[in-house]
């Protein structure tokens, strides 16, 4: 043991062999590069599913600002757009949609889980919040994902808005956290009223 203790200081002071040093540096650089790439991949994945960027991939305006393009369909804009939505991420989607549509958005109603808005405010996620004078009315309910009176009131308000539309209006439906059966996806661009037939565009997250 005593001999070993005498040898250790000399080993510590001895210079590393150049090959060992280069190998250590290379491994460290490789690890740092992998960590940086992993962070970039993570940030890219998170960015791809943020409500704002995702909505802008689904919706766009033509250069004149008079037509709304929803994937492969186009709709005439003349201050005739109404918005409804529900789900955890729908407030961020509604905020992005209102910014995009501007004066063409007449009115909106969304239903979000209780506490989501406060959580976004605490996290400083301003891009996920509606502007103070937004045309979109927000209902919070269904605490712990359980139906309650607030969620029912939101659903009835959404229904009332949709039933008051005409064939000249466009209904933009935003849905977050809801899986649409494949059998219904072909019908996502029109909302069957009693009567008339209301043009509708569905965006899901």
C-alpha positions in Angstrom: 0.0 0.0 0.0 2.8 2.4 0.9 4.6 1.7 -2.3 1.4 2.4 -4.3 0.9 5.7 -2.5 4.4 6.8 -3.5 3.9 5.9 -7.1 0.5 7.6 -7.6 1.8 11.2 -7.3 4.4 10.5 -10.0 1.7 9.0 -12.2 -0.5 12.1 -11.7 2.4 14.4 -12.7 3.5 12.3 -15.7 2.2 13.7 -19.1 -0.4 11.7 -21.0 0.8 9.9 -24.0 -0.2 11.9 -27.1 -2.3 9.0 -28.5 -4.2 8.6 -25.3 -4.8 12.4 -25.1 -6.1 12.6 -28.7 -8.3 9.6 -28.2 -9.9 11.2 -25.0 -10.4 14.5 -26.8 -12.0 12.8 -29.8 -14.4 10.8 -27.6 -15.3 13.9 -25.7 -16.0 15.8 -28.9 -18.0 13.0 -30.3 -20.1 12.8 -27.1 -20.7 16.5 -27.2 -21.7 16.4 -30.9 -24.2 13.6 -30.2 -25.7 15.5 -27.2 -26.0 18.6 -29.4 -27.7 16.6 -32.2 -30.0 14.9 -29.7 -31.1 18.4 -28.4 -31.6 19.6 -31.9 -33.8 16.6 -32.7 -35.8 17.1 -29.5 -36.4 20.8 -30.2 -37.3 20.0 -33.8 -39.8 17.4 -32.7 -41.4 19.6 -30.1 -41.5 22.5 -32.6 -43.3 20.3 -35.2 -46.2 19.7 -32.9 -46.6 23.2 -31.4 -50.2 24.5 -32.1 -49.1 27.6 -34.0 -46.6 26.1 -36.5 -48.8 23.0 -37.0 -51.8 25.2 -37.8 -49.8 27.3 -40.3 -48.9 24.1 -42.1 -52.6 23.3 -42.5 -53.9 26.8 -43.2 -52.6 29.6 -45.4 -53.8 32.7 -47.2 -53.3 33.3 -50.9 -51.2 36.4 -51.8 -54.3 38.6 -52.1 -55.5 37.6 -48.7 -59.0 36.8 -50.1 -58.8 33.0 -50.0 -58.1 30.6 -47.2 -56.3 27.4 -48.3 -56.9 24.4 -46.2 -54.6 21.7 -47.5 -55.9 21.1 -51.0 -59.1 23.2 -50.7 -59.7 26.9 -51.0 -62.4 29.0 -49.5 -63.5 32.6 -50.3 -62.9 35.1 -47.5 -65.2 38.0 -47.0 -65.3 38.5 -43.2 -67.3 35.3 -43.0 -65.2 33.0 -40.9 -66.4 31.5 -37.6 -64.3 29.3 -35.4 -65.1 26.6 -32.9 -62.8 24.1 -31.1 -62.1 22.0 -28.2 -59.1 20.2 -26.6 -56.0 20.9 -24.6 -54.0 22.6 -27.3 -56.9 24.4 -29.0 -56.3 27.8 -27.4 -52.9 28.0 -29.1 -54.4 26.9 -32.4 -57.2 29.5 -32.1 -54.6 32.2 -31.3 -52.7 31.3 -34.5 -55.9 31.1 -36.6 -57.1 34.5 -35.3 -53.7 36.1 -36.2 -53.8 34.6 -39.6 -57.4 35.4 -40.5 -57.5 39.0 -39.0 -60.7 40.8 -39.8 -62.1 37.9 -41.6 -62.8 36.1 -38.3 -66.2 37.2 -37.1 -66.6 35.1 -33.9 -65.2 32.0 -32.2 -66.0 29.7 -29.3 -63.6 27.2 -27.8 -63.7 24.7 -25.0 -60.5 24.0 -23.0 -59.8 21.9 -19.9 -60.0 23.8 -16.7 -56.6 25.2 -15.7 -54.9 25.1 -19.1 -55.0 28.9 -19.5 -53.5 29.5 -16.1 -50.8 26.9 -16.8 -49.9 28.7 -20.1 -49.7 32.0 -18.3 -47.4 30.7 -15.6 -45.2 29.1 -18.2 -44.9 32.4 -20.1 -46.3 30.8 -23.3 -47.7 34.0 -24.7 -47.9 32.5 -28.2 -50.4 30.0 -26.8 -52.7 32.7 -25.4 -55.4 34.8 -27.1 -55.0 38.5 -27.3 -56.9 40.6 -24.7 -59.5 41.8 -27.2 -59.9 38.5 -29.0 -63.1 37.6 -30.9 -62.8 34.1 -29.5 -64.8 33.2 -26.4 -63.1 30.7 -24.1 -64.9 28.3 -21.9 -63.0 26.3 -19.3 -64.5 23.1 -17.9 -64.3 19.3 -17.6 -61.9 19.4 -14.7 -59.9 16.1 -14.5 -61.4 15.2 -17.9 -64.8 14.7 -16.3 -67.9 16.2 -17.9 -69.4 19.1 -15.9 -71.8 22.0 -16.3 -69.1 24.3 -17.7 -68.3 21.8 -20.4 -72.0 21.4 -21.2 -72.4 25.2 -21.4 -69.4 25.3 -23.8 -70.9 22.6 -26.0 -74.3 24.3 -26.2 -72.7 27.6 -27.1 -70.7 25.9 -29.9 -73.8 24.3 -31.2 -75.7 27.5 -31.1 -73.0 29.3 -33.1 -72.9 26.5 -35.7 -76.6 26.3 -36.1 -76.8 30.1 -36.8 -74.5 29.9 -39.8 -75.5 30.1 -43.5 -74.2 28.7 -46.7 -72.2 32.0 -47.1 -70.3 31.4 -43.9 -67.2 29.3 -43.3 -66.8 27.3 -40.1 -63.3 26.5 -39.0 -63.3 23.6 -36.6 -60.1 23.1 -34.4 -59.8 19.8 -32.5 -56.9 18.7 -30.2 -56.4 15.3 -28.7 -59.2 13.6 -30.5 -58.8 10.7 -33.0 -61.1 10.8 -36.0 -62.2 7.4 -37.3 -61.0 7.0 -40.9 -64.6 6.5 -42.0 -65.4 10.2 -41.2 -62.2 11.8 -42.6 -63.6 12.1 -46.1 -66.5 14.3 -44.8 -64.3 16.8 -43.0 -64.8 19.7 -45.3 -68.5 20.2 -44.9 -70.9 20.5 -42.0 -74.4 19.2 -42.7 -76.9 21.8 -41.3 -80.7 21.5 -41.3 -80.6 23.4 -43.8 -78.3 24.8 -45.2 -75.0 23.0 -46.0 -72.3 25.1 -44.2 -68.8 25.0 -45.7 -66.4 23.8 -42.9 -62.7 23.2 -42.5 -61.4 20.8 -39.9 -57.9 21.0 -38.4 -56.8 18.4 -35.9 -53.8 18.2 -33.6 
